[in-house]
Amino acid sequence: MNVLLLGSGGREHALAWKLAQSPSLTKLYAAPGNPGIAEEAECVSLDVTDHSAVVGFCRDHAIGLVVIGPEAPLVDGLADSLRAADIPAFGPSKAAAQLEGSKGFTKDLCARAGIPTGGYVRTHSLEEATAALGKFTAPYVLKADGLAAGKGVVIAATDAEAEEALADMFGGQFGEAGAQVVIEEFLAGEEASFFALTDGKSVVPFGTAQDHKQVGEGDVGPNTGGMGAYSPAPVLTPELQARALAEIIQPTVDTMAAEGMPYSGVLYAGLMLTATGPQLIEYNCRFGDPECQVLMMRYQGDLAALMMACAKGKLAGAEADFADKTALTVVMAAKGYPGTPEKGGEIDLGAAAAGGAKVFHAGTKGSEDGGLVANGGRVLNVTAMGGNVTEAQRSAYEALDKVDFPSGFCRRDIGWKEVAREGE
Ligand code: AMP
Ligand code: GLY
């Protein structure tokens, strides 16, 4: 089977690497890809907003499955256009992708299905939102309804901060995404991510992970797309995973199907582990980045075949086989990130991959002299395995220290919460 993978980040490099190892794969294409993906796939240029161009490429190259990496083409309905042309796609329809594309949609669905999540109000104007603040207590959680590249959430400590953030959101800070704002109850606890594959009916758990969203060590400073992750997340005990599946994931899949919007693809649940059990913070309709990198390090099956089963509605009875080890990834970002990152910094990967580590490319490009330079905020994901988080962390930083990237930086404490628990 020929597969077309869409996307250009570290998540897609990890998917490309695993798809290339799939016995059921004949040829892998990627659009647009990156220099790391180019080691696994033939990279082509395609405008993913031009659905007929993507369909045409698939017909011309006998593509049997399209794997859609990022959320934007999913929310834009690319999977629907492919399915309408009889081309199997891994990823939800436009209607189902609302689980990520509209925070208010997901909150309403949770309310209808009795899924545990924080109380909320959907607001449509600054006046309405400011008045609604009175129903909550600080810290206030304010969310632009639509896609905002992971930046649309503000946790405001005071009334004044909340009012200022609301004025910015309704003032156009996030464009259309901020035309509606969800205000929700603050949930206290530890966060963890739970992944499941579903074909609209059957659900196959696909691992757990913990991300590090803030730019600074000890989880301080502005939010990023994620500075590092590890999998599995021991805080999500088998008992809590069973609860998340029964109380959150399965009712979501069932309700979406019952309401005529069957969800197919990967469902990524951001959970808060509260005193009363797991509660839903948010859904994403794609793999996490960099959580995907650690899941792919551990996944041992035929990924192309599993994704195809998902796309074809044949997931019943499938299982996902993961190595019984911990994978940990550290993001190397360009200085300036998550603000304006320095572009063009030279990178020498040296012998980082010796010893079994894997360096996924997130934002790189080839330079004129055949070298590698930074081309984005998050640039590299240095990923390694170990018997537990402490060991995986040691191996990942050993590999990372072999990389020469003077205009880059990273957090040195990825995994710190779990390393502390393992040391107890
Ligand atoms: P989101 O983009 O929805 O994942 O939100 C970004 C981050 O904001 C989350 O990873 C949490 O750390 C935090 N957050 C979002 N919603 C809540 C909530 N209701 N209570 C506490 N923290 C939250
Ligand atoms: N790493 C968080 C995300 O992919 O949304």
PDB file of N, CA and C and ligand atoms in Angstrom, residues 11 211 213 225-226 268 282 284 286-291 378, ligand 2:
ATOM      1  N   ARG A  11       6.111  15.582  15.024  1.00  0.00           N
ATOM      2  CA  ARG A  11       5.064  14.543  15.062  1.00  0.00           C
ATOM      3  C   ARG A  11       5.067  13.756  13.763  1.00  0.00           C
ATOM      4  N   ASP A 211       3.220  15.836  28.978  1.00  0.00           N
ATOM      5  CA  ASP A 211       3.892  16.886  28.219  1.00  0.00           C
ATOM      6  C   ASP A 211       4.442  17.919  29.211  1.00  0.00           C
ATOM      7  N   LYS A 213       4.333  21.882  29.046  1.00  0.00           N
ATOM      8  CA  LYS A 213       3.883  22.958  28.152  1.00  0.00           C
ATOM      9  C   LYS A 213       4.647  24.252  28.335  1.00  0.00           C
ATOM     10  N   GLY A 225       4.109  24.895  22.528  1.00  0.00           N
ATOM     11  CA  GLY A 225       3.439  23.702  21.990  1.00  0.00           C
ATOM     12  C   GLY A 225       3.808  22.457  22.770  1.00  0.00           C
ATOM     13  N   GLY A 226       4.823  22.540  23.606  1.00  0.00           N
ATOM     14  CA  GLY A 226       5.304  21.390  24.383  1.00  0.00           C
ATOM     15  C   GLY A 226       6.823  21.313  24.273  1.00  0.00           C
ATOM     16  N   TYR A 268      -7.292  12.398  21.252  1.00  0.00           N
ATOM     17  CA  TYR A 268      -6.259  12.726  22.257  1.00  0.00           C
ATOM     18  C   TYR A 268      -6.954  13.523  23.344  1.00  0.00           C
ATOM     19  N   GLU A 282      -9.521  19.032  27.587  1.00  0.00           N
ATOM     20  CA  GLU A 282      -9.756  19.347  26.172  1.00  0.00           C
ATOM     21  C   GLU A 282      -9.536  18.094  25.345  1.00  0.00           C
ATOM     22  N   ASN A 284      -8.113  16.824  21.459  1.00  0.00           N
ATOM     23  CA  ASN A 284      -7.464  17.160  20.196  1.00  0.00           C
ATOM     24  C   ASN A 284      -7.788  16.046  19.219  1.00  0.00           C
ATOM     25  N   ARG A 286      -5.960  14.846  16.781  1.00  0.00           N
ATOM     26  CA  ARG A 286      -4.701  14.448  16.135  1.00  0.00           C
ATOM     27  C   ARG A 286      -3.782  13.987  17.241  1.00  0.00           C
ATOM     28  N   PHE A 287      -2.612  13.473  16.868  1.00  0.00           N
ATOM     29  CA  PHE A 287      -1.627  13.123  17.885  1.00  0.00           C
ATOM     30  C   PHE A 287      -1.035  14.392  18.484  1.00  0.00           C
ATOM     31  N   GLY A 288      -0.592  14.298  19.742  1.00  0.00           N
ATOM     32  CA  GLY A 288       0.113  15.417  20.364  1.00  0.00           C
ATOM     33  C   GLY A 288       1.512  15.531  19.786  1.00  0.00           C
ATOM     34  N   ASP A 289       2.045  16.721  19.830  1.00  0.00           N
ATOM     35  CA  ASP A 289       3.410  16.974  19.394  1.00  0.00           C
ATOM     36  C   ASP A 289       4.095  17.705  20.544  1.00  0.00           C
ATOM     37  N   PRO A 290       4.972  17.102  21.321  1.00  0.00           N
ATOM     38  CA  PRO A 290       5.822  15.943  21.030  1.00  0.00           C
ATOM     39  C   PRO A 290       5.375  14.600  21.613  1.00  0.00           C
ATOM     40  N   GLU A 291       4.104  14.460  22.072  1.00  0.00           N
ATOM     41  CA  GLU A 291       3.705  13.171  22.654  1.00  0.00           C
ATOM     42  C   GLU A 291       3.780  12.036  21.632  1.00  0.00           C
ATOM     43  N   ARG A 378      10.165  25.148  17.441  1.00  0.00           N
ATOM     44  CA  ARG A 378      10.680  23.873  17.939  1.00  0.00           C
ATOM     45  C   ARG A 378      11.455  23.229  16.788  1.00  0.00           C
TER      46      ARG A 378
HETATM   47  N1  GLY B   2       1.805  18.948  23.014  1.00  0.00           N
HETATM   48  C1  GLY B   2       0.486  19.425  23.079  1.00  0.00           C
HETATM   49  C2  GLY B   2      -0.286  19.318  21.839  1.00  0.00           C
HETATM   50  O1  GLY B   2       0.125  18.696  20.879  1.00  0.00           O
HETATM   51  O2  GLY B   2      -1.377  19.875  21.791  1.00  0.00           O
END
